Structure formats: structure tokens, C-alpha cells
Coordinates of C-alpha atoms and ligand atoms in Angstrom, one line a residue:
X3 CA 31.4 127.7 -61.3
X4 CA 30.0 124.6 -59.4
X5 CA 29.9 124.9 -55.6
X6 CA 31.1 122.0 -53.8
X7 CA 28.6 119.8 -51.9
X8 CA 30.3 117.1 -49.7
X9 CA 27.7 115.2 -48.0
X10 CA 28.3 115.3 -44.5
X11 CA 28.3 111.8 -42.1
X12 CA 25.3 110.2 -41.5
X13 CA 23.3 111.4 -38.8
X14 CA 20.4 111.5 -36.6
X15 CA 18.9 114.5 -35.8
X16 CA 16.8 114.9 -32.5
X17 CA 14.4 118.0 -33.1
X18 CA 13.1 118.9 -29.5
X19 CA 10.1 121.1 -30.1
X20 CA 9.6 119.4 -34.0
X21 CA 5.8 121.2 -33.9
X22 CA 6.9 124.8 -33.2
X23 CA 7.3 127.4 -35.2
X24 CA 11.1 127.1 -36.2
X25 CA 10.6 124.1 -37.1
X26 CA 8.4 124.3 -39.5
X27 CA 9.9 127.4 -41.1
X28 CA 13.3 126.9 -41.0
X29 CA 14.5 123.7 -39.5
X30 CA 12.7 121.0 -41.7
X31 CA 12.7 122.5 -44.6
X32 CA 16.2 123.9 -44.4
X33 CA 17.1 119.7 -44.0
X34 CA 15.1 119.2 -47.3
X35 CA 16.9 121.7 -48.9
X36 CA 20.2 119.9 -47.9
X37 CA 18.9 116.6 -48.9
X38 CA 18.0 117.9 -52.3
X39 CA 21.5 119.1 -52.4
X40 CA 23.2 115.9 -51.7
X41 CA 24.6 117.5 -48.1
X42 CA 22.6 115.1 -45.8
X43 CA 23.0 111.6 -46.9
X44 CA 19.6 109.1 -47.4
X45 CA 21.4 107.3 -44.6
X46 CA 20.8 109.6 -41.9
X47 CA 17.3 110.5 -40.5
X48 CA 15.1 113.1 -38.2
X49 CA 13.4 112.9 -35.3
X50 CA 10.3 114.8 -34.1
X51 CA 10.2 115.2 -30.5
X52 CA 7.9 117.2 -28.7
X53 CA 4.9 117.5 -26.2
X54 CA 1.9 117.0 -28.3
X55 CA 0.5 113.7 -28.9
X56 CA 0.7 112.8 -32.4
X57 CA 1.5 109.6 -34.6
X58 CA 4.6 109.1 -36.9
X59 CA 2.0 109.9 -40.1
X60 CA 0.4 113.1 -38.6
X61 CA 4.3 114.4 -38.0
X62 CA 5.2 113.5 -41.3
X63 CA 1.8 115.1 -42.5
X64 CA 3.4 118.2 -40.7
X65 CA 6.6 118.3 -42.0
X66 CA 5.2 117.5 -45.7
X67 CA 2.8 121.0 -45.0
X68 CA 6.1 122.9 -44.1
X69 CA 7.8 122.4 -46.9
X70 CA 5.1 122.9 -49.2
X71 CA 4.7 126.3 -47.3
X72 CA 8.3 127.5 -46.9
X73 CA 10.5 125.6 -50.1
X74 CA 10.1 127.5 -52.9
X75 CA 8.2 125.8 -55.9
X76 CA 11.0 125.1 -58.3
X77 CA 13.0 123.2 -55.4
X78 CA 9.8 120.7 -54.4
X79 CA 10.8 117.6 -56.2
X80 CA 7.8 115.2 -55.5
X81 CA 10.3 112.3 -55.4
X82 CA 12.6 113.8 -53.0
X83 CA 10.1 115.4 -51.2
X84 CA 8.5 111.4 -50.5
X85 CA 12.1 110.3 -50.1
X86 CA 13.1 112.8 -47.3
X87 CA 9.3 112.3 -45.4
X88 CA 10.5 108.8 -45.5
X89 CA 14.1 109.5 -43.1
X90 CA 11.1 111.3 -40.4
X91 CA 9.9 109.7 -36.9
X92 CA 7.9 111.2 -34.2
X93 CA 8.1 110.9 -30.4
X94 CA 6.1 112.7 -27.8
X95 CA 7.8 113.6 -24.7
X96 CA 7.8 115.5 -21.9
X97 CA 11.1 117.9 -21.5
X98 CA 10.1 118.1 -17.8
X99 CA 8.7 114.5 -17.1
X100 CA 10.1 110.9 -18.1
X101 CA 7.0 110.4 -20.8
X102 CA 8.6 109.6 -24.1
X103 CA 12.5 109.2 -23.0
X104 CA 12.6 105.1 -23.2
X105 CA 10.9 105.4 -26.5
X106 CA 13.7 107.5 -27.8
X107 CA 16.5 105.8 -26.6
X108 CA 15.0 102.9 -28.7
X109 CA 15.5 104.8 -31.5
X110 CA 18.8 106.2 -31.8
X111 CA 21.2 103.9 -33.9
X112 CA 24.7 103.2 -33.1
X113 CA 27.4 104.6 -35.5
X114 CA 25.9 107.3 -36.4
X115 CA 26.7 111.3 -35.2
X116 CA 24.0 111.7 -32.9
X117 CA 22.8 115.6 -32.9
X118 CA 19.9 117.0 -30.2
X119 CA 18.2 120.2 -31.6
X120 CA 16.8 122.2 -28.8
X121 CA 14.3 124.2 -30.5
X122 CA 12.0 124.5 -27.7
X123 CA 11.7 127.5 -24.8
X124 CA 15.1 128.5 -23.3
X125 CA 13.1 127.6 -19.5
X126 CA 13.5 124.0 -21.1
X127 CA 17.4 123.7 -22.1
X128 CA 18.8 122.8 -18.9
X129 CA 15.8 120.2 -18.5
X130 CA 16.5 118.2 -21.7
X131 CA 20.6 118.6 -21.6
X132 CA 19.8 115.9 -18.0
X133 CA 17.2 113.9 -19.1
X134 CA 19.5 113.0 -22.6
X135 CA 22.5 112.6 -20.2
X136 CA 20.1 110.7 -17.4
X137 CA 18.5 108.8 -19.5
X138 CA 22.1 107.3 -21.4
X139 CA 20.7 109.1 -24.9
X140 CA 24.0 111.0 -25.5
X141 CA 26.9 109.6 -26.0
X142 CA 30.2 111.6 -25.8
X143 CA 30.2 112.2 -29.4
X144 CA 26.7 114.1 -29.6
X145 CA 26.2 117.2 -30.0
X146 CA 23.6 119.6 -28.5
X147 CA 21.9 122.9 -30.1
X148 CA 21.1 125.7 -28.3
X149 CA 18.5 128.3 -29.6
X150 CA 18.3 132.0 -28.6
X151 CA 17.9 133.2 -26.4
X152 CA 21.0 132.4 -24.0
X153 CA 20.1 134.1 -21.1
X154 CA 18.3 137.1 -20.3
X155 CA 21.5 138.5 -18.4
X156 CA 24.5 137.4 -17.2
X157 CA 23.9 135.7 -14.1
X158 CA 21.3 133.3 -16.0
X159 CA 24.1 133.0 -19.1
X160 CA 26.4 131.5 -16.5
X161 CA 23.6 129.3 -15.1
X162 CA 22.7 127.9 -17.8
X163 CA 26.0 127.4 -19.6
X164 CA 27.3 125.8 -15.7
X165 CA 24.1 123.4 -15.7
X166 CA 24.7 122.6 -20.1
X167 CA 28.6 121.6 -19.0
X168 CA 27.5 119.3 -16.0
X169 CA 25.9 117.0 -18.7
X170 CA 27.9 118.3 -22.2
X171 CA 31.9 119.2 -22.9
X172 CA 31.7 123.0 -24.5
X173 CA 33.1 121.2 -28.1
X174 CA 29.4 119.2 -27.9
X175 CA 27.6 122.6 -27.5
X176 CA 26.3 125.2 -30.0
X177 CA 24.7 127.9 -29.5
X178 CA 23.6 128.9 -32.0
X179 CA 23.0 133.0 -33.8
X180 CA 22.0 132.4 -37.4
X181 CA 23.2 136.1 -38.2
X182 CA 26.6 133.8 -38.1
X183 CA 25.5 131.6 -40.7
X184 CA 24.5 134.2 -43.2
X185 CA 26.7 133.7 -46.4
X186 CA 28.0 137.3 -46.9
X187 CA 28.9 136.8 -43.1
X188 CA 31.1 134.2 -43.7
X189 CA 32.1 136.2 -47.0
X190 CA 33.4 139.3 -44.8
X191 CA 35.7 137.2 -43.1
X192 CA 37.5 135.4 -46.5
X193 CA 37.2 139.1 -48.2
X194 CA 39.1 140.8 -44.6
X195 CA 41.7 137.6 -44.6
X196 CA 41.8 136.1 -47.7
X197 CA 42.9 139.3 -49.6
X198 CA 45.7 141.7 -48.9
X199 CA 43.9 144.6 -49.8
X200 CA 41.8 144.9 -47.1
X201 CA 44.0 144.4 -44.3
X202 CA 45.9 146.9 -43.9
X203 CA 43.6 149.7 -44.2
X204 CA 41.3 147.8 -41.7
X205 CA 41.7 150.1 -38.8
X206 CA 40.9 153.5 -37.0
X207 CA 43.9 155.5 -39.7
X208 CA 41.5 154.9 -42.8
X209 CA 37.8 153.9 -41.4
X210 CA 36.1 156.7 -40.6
X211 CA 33.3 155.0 -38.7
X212 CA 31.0 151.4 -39.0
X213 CA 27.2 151.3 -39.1
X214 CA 25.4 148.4 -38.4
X215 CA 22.0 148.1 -39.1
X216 CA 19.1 145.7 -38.6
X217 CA 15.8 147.2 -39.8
X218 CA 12.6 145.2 -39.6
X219 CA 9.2 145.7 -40.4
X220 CA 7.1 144.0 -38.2
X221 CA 5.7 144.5 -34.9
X222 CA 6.0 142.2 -31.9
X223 CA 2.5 141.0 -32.7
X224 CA 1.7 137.7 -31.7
X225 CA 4.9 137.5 -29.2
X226 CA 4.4 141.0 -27.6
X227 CA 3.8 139.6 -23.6
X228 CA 6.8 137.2 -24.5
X229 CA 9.2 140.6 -25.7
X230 CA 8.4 143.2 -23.2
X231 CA 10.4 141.3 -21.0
X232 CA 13.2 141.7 -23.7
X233 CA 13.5 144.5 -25.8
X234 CA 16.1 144.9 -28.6
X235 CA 19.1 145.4 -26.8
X236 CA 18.5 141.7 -25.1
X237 CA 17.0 140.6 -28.4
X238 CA 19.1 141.7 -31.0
X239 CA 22.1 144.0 -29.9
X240 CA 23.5 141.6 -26.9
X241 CA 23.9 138.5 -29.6
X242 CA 23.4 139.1 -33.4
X243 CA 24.5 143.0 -33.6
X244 CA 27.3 141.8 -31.0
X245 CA 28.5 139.0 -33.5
X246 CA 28.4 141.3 -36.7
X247 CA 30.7 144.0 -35.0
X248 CA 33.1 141.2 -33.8
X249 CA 33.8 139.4 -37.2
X250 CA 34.5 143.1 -38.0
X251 CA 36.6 144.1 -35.7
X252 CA 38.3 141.3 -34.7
X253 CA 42.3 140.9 -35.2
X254 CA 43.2 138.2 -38.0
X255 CA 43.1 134.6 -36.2
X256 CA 46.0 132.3 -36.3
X257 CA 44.3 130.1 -38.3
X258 CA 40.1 129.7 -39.8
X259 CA 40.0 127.4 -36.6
X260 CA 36.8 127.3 -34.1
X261 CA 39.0 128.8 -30.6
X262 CA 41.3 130.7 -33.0
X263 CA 38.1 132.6 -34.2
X264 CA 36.3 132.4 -31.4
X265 CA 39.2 134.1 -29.0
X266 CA 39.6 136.7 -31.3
X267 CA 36.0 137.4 -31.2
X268 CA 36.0 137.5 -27.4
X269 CA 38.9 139.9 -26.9
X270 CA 36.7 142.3 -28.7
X271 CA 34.3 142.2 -26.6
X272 CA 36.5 142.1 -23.6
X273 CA 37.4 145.6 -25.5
X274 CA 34.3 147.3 -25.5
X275 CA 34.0 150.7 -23.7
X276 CA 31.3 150.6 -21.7
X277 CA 28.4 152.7 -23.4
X278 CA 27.6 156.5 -22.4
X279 CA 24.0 157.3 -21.2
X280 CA 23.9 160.1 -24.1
X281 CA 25.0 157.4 -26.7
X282 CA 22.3 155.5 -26.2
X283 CA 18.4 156.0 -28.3
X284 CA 15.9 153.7 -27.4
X285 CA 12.1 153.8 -28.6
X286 CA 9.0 152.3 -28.6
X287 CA 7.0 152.2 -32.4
X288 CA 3.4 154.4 -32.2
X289 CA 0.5 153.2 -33.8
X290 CA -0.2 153.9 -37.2
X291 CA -0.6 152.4 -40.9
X292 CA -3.7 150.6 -39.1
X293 CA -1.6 149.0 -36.8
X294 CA -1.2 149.1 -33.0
X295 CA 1.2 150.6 -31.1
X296 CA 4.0 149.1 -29.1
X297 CA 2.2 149.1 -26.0
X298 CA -1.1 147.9 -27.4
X299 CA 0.6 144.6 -29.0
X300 CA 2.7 144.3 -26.1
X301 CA -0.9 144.5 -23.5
X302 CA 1.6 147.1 -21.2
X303 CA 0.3 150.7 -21.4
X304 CA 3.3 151.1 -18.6
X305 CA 5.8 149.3 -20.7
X306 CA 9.5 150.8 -20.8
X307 CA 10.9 148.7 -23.3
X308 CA 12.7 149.2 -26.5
X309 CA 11.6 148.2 -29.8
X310 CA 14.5 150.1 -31.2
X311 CA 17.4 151.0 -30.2
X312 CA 21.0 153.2 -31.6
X313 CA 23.9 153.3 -30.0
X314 CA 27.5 154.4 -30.2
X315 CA 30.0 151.8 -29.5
X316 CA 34.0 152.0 -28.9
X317 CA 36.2 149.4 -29.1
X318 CA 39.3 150.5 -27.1
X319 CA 41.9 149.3 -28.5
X320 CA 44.8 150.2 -30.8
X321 CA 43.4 149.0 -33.8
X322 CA 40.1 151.0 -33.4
X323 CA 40.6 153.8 -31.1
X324 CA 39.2 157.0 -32.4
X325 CA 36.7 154.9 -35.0
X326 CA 32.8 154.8 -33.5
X327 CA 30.7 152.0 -34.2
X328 CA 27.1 152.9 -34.9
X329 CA 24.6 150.4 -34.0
X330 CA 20.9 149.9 -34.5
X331 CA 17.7 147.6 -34.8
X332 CA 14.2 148.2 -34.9
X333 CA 10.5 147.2 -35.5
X334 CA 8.0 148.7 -37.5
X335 CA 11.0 150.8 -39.3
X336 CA 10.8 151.5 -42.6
X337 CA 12.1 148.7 -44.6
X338 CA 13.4 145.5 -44.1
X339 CA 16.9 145.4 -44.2
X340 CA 20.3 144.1 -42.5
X341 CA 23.9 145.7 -43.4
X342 CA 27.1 146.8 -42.1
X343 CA 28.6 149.9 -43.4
X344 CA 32.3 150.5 -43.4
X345 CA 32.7 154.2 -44.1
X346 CA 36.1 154.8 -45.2
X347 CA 38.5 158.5 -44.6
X348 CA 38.9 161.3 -47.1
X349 CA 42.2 160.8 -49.0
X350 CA 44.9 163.0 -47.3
X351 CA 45.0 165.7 -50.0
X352 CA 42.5 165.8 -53.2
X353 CA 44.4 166.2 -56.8
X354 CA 41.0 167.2 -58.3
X355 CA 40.1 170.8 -58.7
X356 CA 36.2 169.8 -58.9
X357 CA 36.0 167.6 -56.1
X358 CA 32.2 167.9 -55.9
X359 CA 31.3 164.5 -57.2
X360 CA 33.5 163.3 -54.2
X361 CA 32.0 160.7 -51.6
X362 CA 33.8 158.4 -49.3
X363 CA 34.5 154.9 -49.8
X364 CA 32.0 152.5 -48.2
X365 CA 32.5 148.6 -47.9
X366 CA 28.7 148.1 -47.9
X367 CA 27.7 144.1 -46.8
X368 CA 24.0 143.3 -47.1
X369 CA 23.1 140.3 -44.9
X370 CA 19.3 140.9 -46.2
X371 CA 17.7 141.2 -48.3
X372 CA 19.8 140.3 -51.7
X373 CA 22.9 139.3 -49.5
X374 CA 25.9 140.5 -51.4
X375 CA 28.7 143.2 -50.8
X376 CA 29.7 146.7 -52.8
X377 CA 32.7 148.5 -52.6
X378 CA 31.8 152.0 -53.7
X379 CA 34.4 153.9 -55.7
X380 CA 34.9 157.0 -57.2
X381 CA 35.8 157.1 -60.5
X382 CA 35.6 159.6 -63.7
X383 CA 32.1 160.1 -64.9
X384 CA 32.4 159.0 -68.2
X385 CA 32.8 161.4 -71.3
X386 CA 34.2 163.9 -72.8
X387 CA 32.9 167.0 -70.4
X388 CA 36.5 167.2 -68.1
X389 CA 37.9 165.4 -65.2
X390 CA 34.0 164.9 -63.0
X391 CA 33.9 162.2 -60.4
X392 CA 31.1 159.9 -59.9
X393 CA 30.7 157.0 -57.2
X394 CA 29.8 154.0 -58.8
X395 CA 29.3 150.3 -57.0
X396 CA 31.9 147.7 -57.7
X397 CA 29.8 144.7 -56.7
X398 CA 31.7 141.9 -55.0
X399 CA 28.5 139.5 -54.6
X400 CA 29.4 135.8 -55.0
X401 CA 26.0 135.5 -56.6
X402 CA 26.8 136.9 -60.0
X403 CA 30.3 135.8 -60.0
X404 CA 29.8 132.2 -59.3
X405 CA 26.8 131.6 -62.0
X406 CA 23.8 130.3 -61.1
X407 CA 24.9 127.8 -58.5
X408 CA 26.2 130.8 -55.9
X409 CA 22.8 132.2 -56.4
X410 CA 21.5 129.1 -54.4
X411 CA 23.0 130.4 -51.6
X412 CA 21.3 128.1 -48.2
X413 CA 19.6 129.3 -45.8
X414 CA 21.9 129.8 -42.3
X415 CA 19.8 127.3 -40.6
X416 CA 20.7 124.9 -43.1
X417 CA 24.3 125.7 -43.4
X418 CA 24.5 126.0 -39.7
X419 CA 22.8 122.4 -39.2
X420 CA 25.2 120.8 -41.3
X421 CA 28.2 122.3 -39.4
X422 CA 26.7 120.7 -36.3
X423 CA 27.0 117.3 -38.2
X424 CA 30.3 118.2 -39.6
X425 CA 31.7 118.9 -35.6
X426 CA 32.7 122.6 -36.8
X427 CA 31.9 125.2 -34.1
X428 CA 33.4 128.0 -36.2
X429 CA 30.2 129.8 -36.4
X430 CA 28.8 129.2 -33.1
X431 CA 29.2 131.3 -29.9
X432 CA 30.9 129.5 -27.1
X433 CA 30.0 130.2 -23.5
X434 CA 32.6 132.6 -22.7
X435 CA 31.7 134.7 -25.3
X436 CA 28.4 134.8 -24.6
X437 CA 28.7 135.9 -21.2
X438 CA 31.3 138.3 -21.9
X439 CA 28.6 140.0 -24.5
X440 CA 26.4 140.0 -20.9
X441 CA 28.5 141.4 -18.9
X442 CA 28.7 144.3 -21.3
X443 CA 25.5 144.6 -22.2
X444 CA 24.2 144.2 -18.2
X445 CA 25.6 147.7 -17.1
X446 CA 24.0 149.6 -20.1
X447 CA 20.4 147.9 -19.4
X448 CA 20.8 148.4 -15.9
X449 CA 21.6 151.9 -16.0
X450 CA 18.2 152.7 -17.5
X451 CA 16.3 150.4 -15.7
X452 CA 17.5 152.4 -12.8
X453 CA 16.6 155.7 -14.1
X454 CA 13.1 154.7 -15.4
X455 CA 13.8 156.0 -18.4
X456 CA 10.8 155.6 -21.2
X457 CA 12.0 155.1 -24.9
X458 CA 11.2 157.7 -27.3
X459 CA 7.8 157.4 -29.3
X460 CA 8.4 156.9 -33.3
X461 CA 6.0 156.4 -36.1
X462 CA 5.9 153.5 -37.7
X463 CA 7.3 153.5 -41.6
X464 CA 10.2 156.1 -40.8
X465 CA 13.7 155.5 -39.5
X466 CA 13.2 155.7 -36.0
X467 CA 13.0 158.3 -33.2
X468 CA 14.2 161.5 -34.0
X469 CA 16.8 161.4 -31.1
X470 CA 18.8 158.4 -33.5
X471 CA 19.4 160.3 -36.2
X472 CA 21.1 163.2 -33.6
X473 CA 23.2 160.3 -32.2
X474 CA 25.3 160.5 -35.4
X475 CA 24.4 164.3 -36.4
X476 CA 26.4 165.5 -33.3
X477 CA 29.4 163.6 -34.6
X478 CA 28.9 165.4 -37.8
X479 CA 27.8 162.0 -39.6
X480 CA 24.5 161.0 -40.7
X481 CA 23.0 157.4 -40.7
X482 CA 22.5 155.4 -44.3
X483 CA 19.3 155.4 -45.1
X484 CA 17.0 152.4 -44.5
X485 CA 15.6 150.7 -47.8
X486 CA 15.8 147.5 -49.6
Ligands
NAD515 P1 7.0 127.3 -30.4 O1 6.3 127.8 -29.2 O2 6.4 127.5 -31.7 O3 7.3 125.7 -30.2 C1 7.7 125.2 -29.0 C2 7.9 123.7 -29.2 O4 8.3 123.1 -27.9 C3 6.6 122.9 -29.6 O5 7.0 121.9 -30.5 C4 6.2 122.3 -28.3 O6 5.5 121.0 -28.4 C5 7.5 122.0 -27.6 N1 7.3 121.9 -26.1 C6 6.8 122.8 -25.3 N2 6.8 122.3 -24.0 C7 7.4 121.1 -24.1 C8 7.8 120.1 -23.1 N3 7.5 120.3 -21.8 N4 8.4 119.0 -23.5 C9 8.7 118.8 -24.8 N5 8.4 119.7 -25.8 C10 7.8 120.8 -25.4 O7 8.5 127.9 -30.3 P2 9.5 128.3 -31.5 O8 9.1 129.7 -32.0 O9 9.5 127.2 -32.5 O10 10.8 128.6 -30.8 C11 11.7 127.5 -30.3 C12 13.0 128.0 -29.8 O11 13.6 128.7 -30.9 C13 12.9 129.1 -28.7 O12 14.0 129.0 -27.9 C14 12.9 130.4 -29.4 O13 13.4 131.4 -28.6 C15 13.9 130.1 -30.5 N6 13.8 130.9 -31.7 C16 12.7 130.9 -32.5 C17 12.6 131.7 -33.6 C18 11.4 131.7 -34.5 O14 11.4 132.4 -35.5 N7 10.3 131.0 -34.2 C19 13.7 132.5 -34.0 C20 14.8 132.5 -33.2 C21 14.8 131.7 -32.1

């Protein structure tokens, strides 16, 4: 099966902080990718715009290195490649100064959606949201693109959201959490809603508990002074492992609309209990493997924050009271790896005198790496030896079934970019939400900020502190393991 590429409008694409990192990894060459695909039209174009002095050609030069560096090789069509490079201009400005502003306004064409990418630090969003509205570069059709992260707690969400909407409407502004623009993401929704199977065994009668997990392997190296003021529950739990759990739990929306979604989302997290001090595991990675510790890569011998963290989460209401929701995320853990794990009840009464074999049902969706979904079953081990059951995976990824075009599944940067052009906020957090996630997350962090308390110690390579896998152990469950 062919998947459907409608080009979106033409556009123009402001990318505030063009040099920094996300740019070059993910930004730029996600557009290429969606320029190859005949999703951004030849008519539309990209402009660099950050502080470094540089000309049109070294920018270009820049963007031509990225994509080298990040497109794989049997997607870097020469051609295309010299044809996108073309649709690229460079501006240096000054997010805090006027330097730079005139020379943009100058550029931006009429008649076209005008999009502002603010892929710079968050210390810098509220300054470019006045300058494009001082300066007359936005007109009430533009849209604005906010990167993580949206506050640091909730008294700056709700400052920076009230100083965005003094310049921007909230349908101009998303905020963006790529975790929402991962396919199988998407996937879980049309697989809970689109199918009647699902449905009505989605709730605390038949699941028996959820586990969501984001495993990493890397270290904070290179951004450790920058994440010791963060940690993981800031970093990762408050937003992406916040968003995951909502398209889970969520009741089904009135309609695939950007509020409809979006409300249900919120009352979820208007519906989170708030979390226990003994449901909580946080820890700090040793050193080991010939690599530092925590500590060491963060320059804070004294440092109390989390590089991982577990926790037990209820959702009080009628559709999930009684079912826990297990969360993690960590560094320097023993494989890369993102999934959620919907662990299904024993069937009320086995018919099988051998019941051995038996396991429970698990919806298994794998965000990364090989994103794709398994339902595991149990069914009669094949031959002639009796009635044995076996679990086997019944694989639901798109990728095989849709033939080599659903293997080219895009990056969520580039999916998520081309919703921005397309005016569909579906898969964007809007400001309430955000600051709802906040105000739940605020107590928890506060609580042990209060008591001092120092996360665990846990060698790098393994799951995690030993406490984590007690966390689910006391409940009489045990975590999945962490591989790829
Ligand atoms: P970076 O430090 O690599 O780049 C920062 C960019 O901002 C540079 O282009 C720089 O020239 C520009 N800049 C700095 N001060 C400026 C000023 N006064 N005026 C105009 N431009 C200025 O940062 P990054 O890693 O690319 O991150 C950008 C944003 O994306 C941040 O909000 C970050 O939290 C978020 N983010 C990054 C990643 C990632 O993987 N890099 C992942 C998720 C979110």
C-alpha cells in the first residue's frame, strides 16, 4: 500500500536558533526529508535565524553538513539535496536586541503561512514571541513553536504561557513534545478508537496494570550543569511520560479534533492522585563502564537530582480506579528503549488442566527502537503432544503491513513540522494542559526537595536502583525487562 503524501501550503519557516543542535539533527533534515517526499512544496522556503554572524552560503554550507550527517545515504538525492539548499536564507539576530529584526521583516512574503520555530533556550521564548509581534513580523495567521522545556514548574508555565498569549492566540501556539509525534503514538489512538475490540476492555475490569518506560543510555555528559537543575521527573515524566499515559487513559473524544483531544487529555490529568512518598524511586547512575558518575558529569558532588526515576501513578477515576500505572525513565540504564505495556487480567476461570504455559495478555507499543505494536496471545503450542499453551506475538506493526512505504515511517519532528503548516494542533500540548501536568508534578518534587532526600546510587548497564524493582515487587508485579 502507498501512503498518502498531500503537500501541505506553501510556507515560510522562521528557524530561531538555525545553528544549534536541533537544528541540525532533526529540524533541517527532517524538512529535507519532507521535501524529498513531496510534503513541503518548492514554493515554500526556510529561514536561519540566529545569533552568530554568518553569510547566506556558510548557513547553507551548514545545513548541506547536516544532512549529509543525519539523512541516511539511500535518501541523499544530490538533486534534491541542491534543490532544497536552494529554498534556505540566513539572518543573524539578536533574540534580546533589535539587530537583525528589519532584515527579517524584509524577508517574509505575503501569502504564504508564515511559521516561527523557536528552537533556541526556553530564557529566550517570551523575548522573540515580542519582538515578532513588535516588530509587525507576525501576522494573525502565524504560527509560533515552542520547544521544551515549558517551564521548570508551574508558576513559570503560567508565566510564560501569560507573556506567549499577550502577543499570540493559543490556536497560533505549539508546544511542542515529539514523544506525540511518534507514529505508533498516533497508532495507539486509531488501534483504541478505530476498532471495537479494544474499547471495551480498556479499563480497570480487564487491565491489570500499565508500564511505561523510557530507558536511555547515555549520560548527561555535555549538558550535565544545564540538567542538575532538572532531573527526570522535570525532564521526562512532567511532559513526555505525562503525554504517553494520557493518550492511554484518556476517555474516547467526541471527535479526532485538536480541543476534543486535548480536553480529554487534561481531565486525566486533572485525575491524577497525587503521588505517595513510598511510590516514588529516584537515583542518580554511579560510575562505571569507564564512564563518570552522575555527579562527576554533572560538576555537583552535593547534587540531589534524579537521573532516574519510578513511580506508581493512579488515575482516580471510574474507568481506572484500582489499575496502577507504573512509570519510569532513566540514564545510563541498560538499553535504549521506549514502550508502554498494557498488562491485561487472568481470564475469570481457566478451562485448561495444564495451565503452565499461561501468561497474561500484554498490548506491548514500542515508540523506540523498531516502533511497532504486539498483542501477545496465548495459543496451543503446536503439535501433536496435548492441549500446551504458548504465548506467541501477534504483531500489529504498520511497517510490515503497509509494504515498504509504512517502513518510511518520518521522523516526529518532521511529521510534527508539517502539522504546524497544516494549522493542526492535535498533537501539541495546549497551555492548560501543560500547567495542569505542573501543578501535579510540583507537590511530588517539592515534597522531596523538602526532605533532602538523595536518590539512590545505581550502576550503570542495569535496570536501575534496586528500590525500582521493589516498587512493583510489593504489588506482587515485576517490571518488563529493559532491552531492545
Ligand atoms: P543550542 O545551544 O545548540 O542552540 C541554541 C541556538 O540559539 C543557536 O543557534 C544560537 O545561535 C541561538 N541563540 C542563542 N542566543 C541567541 C540570541 N540571543 N538571539 C538569537 N539566537 C540565539 O540549543 P539546542 O540544543 O539546539 O536547543 C534548542 C531548543 O530546543 C532548547 O529549548 C532545547 O531545550 C530544545 N531541545 C533540544 C533538544 C536537542 O536534542 N538538542 C531536544 C529537545 C529540546
Amino acid at each position: 500500500m502507498v501512503s498518502r503524501v498531500i503537500p501541505v501550503e506553501p510556507f515560510d519557516l522562521v528557524v530561531f536558533g538555525g545553528t544549534g543542535d536541533l537544528a541540525r539533527r532533526k529540524i533541517l533534515p527532517g524538512l529535507y526529508r519532507r521535501f524529498l517526499g513531496g510534503q513541503m512544496p518548492p514554493e515554500s522556503r526556510i529561514i536561519g535565524a540566529a545569533r552568530s554572524e554568518m553569510t547566506e552560503d556558510e548557513f547553507r554550507a551548514m545545513a548541506r553538513a547536516a544532512i549529509a550527517e543525519f539523512v541516511s545515504a539511500d535518501k541523499r538525492d544530490a538533486a534534491m539535496i541542491d534543490q532544497f539548499i536552494s529554498l534556505i536564507s540566513y539572518v543573524a539576530i539578536d533574540a534580546k536586541g533589535d539587530g537583525g529584526w528589519a532584515t527579517l521583516k524584509g524577508m517574509m512574503r505575503k501569502g504564504v503561512v508564515r511559521a516561527f520555530y523557536f528552537s533556541v533556550a526556553p530564557a529566550l521564548f517570551g523575548a522573540l514571541a515580542e519582538r515578532l509581534h513588535d516588530h509587525n513580523i507576525a501576522d494573525a495567521k502565524s504560527r509560533i513553536v515552542v520547544e521544551k522545556p515549558f517551564g521548570r514548574d508551574l508558576d513559570t508555565a503560567r508565566a510564560l504561557n501569560a507573556t506567549l498569549a499577550k502577543h499570540f492566540r493559543e490556536e497560533q501556539i505549539y508546544r511542542i513534545d515529539h514523544y506525540l509525534g511518534k507514529e505508533t503514538v498516533q497508532n495507539l489512538m486509531a488501534v483504541r478508537f478505530a476498532n471495537i475490540l479494544f474499547e471495551p476492555i480498556w479499563k480497570a475490569q480487564y487491565i491489570d496494570h500499565v508500564q511505561i518506560t523510557v530507558a536511555e543510555t547515555v549520560g548527561v555528559e555535555g549538558r550535565g550543569a544545564y540538567y542538575d537543575t532538572s532531573g527526570a521527573m522535570r525532564d521526562m515524566v512532567q511532559n513526555h511520560l505525562m503525554q504517553l499515559l494520557c493518550l492511554i487513559a484518556m476517555e474516547p473524544p467526541y471527535h479526532f479534533d485538536p480541543n476534543a483531544v486535548r480536553d480529554e487529555k487534561l481531565k486525566v490529568i486533572r485525575a491524577l492522585d497525587p503521588v505517595e512518598h513510598q511510590d516514588i524511586v529516584r537515583g542518580q547512575y554511579l560510575a562505571g563502564g569507564g564512564q563518570k558518575s552522575y555527579v562527576d558529569h554533572s560538576e555537583n558532588p552535593a547534587s540531589k537530582t534524579e537521573s532516574y526515576i519510578a513511580m506508581k501513578v493512579h488515575v482516580s477515576n471510574w474507568r481506572w480506579k484500582g489499575t496502577p500505572f507504573y512509570l519510569r525513565t532513566g540514564k545510563r540504564l541498560r538499553a535504549r528503549t521506549s514502550e508502554i505495556a498494557i498488562t491485561f487480567k487472568e481470564p475469570p476461570h481457566s478451562i485448561f488442566d495444564d495451565a503452565e504455559g499461561w501468561r497474561e495478555n500484554v498490548l506491548v507499543i514500542r515508540l523506540q527502537p523498531n516502533e511497532g505494536m504486539n498483542l501477545m496471545v496465548m495459543i496451543k503450542e503446536p503439535g501433536p503432544g496435548g492441549m500446551r499453551l504458548t504465548q506467541v506475538p501477534l504483531d500489529m506493526s504498520f511497517a510490515e503491513a503497509l509494504g515498504e512505504d509504512g517502513a518510511d515511517i518520518p521522523d516526529a519532528y518532521e511529521r510534527l513540522i508539517m502539522d504546524v503548516i497544516r494549522g493542526n494542533q492535535t498533537l501539541f500540548m495546549r497551555g492548560d494542559e501543560v500547567e495542569a501536568a505542573w501543578a501535579w508534578a510540583d507537590p511530588i518534587i517539592q515534597a522531596w526537595e523538602r526532605k533532602g532526600d538523595k536518590p539512590r546510587g545505581y550502576e550503570p548497564g542495569t535496570s536501575g536502583p534496586e528500590d525500582a524493582l521493589m516498587l512493583l515487587h510489593r504489588d506482587g508485579r515485576r517490571w518488563r525487562e529493559i532491552r531492545e
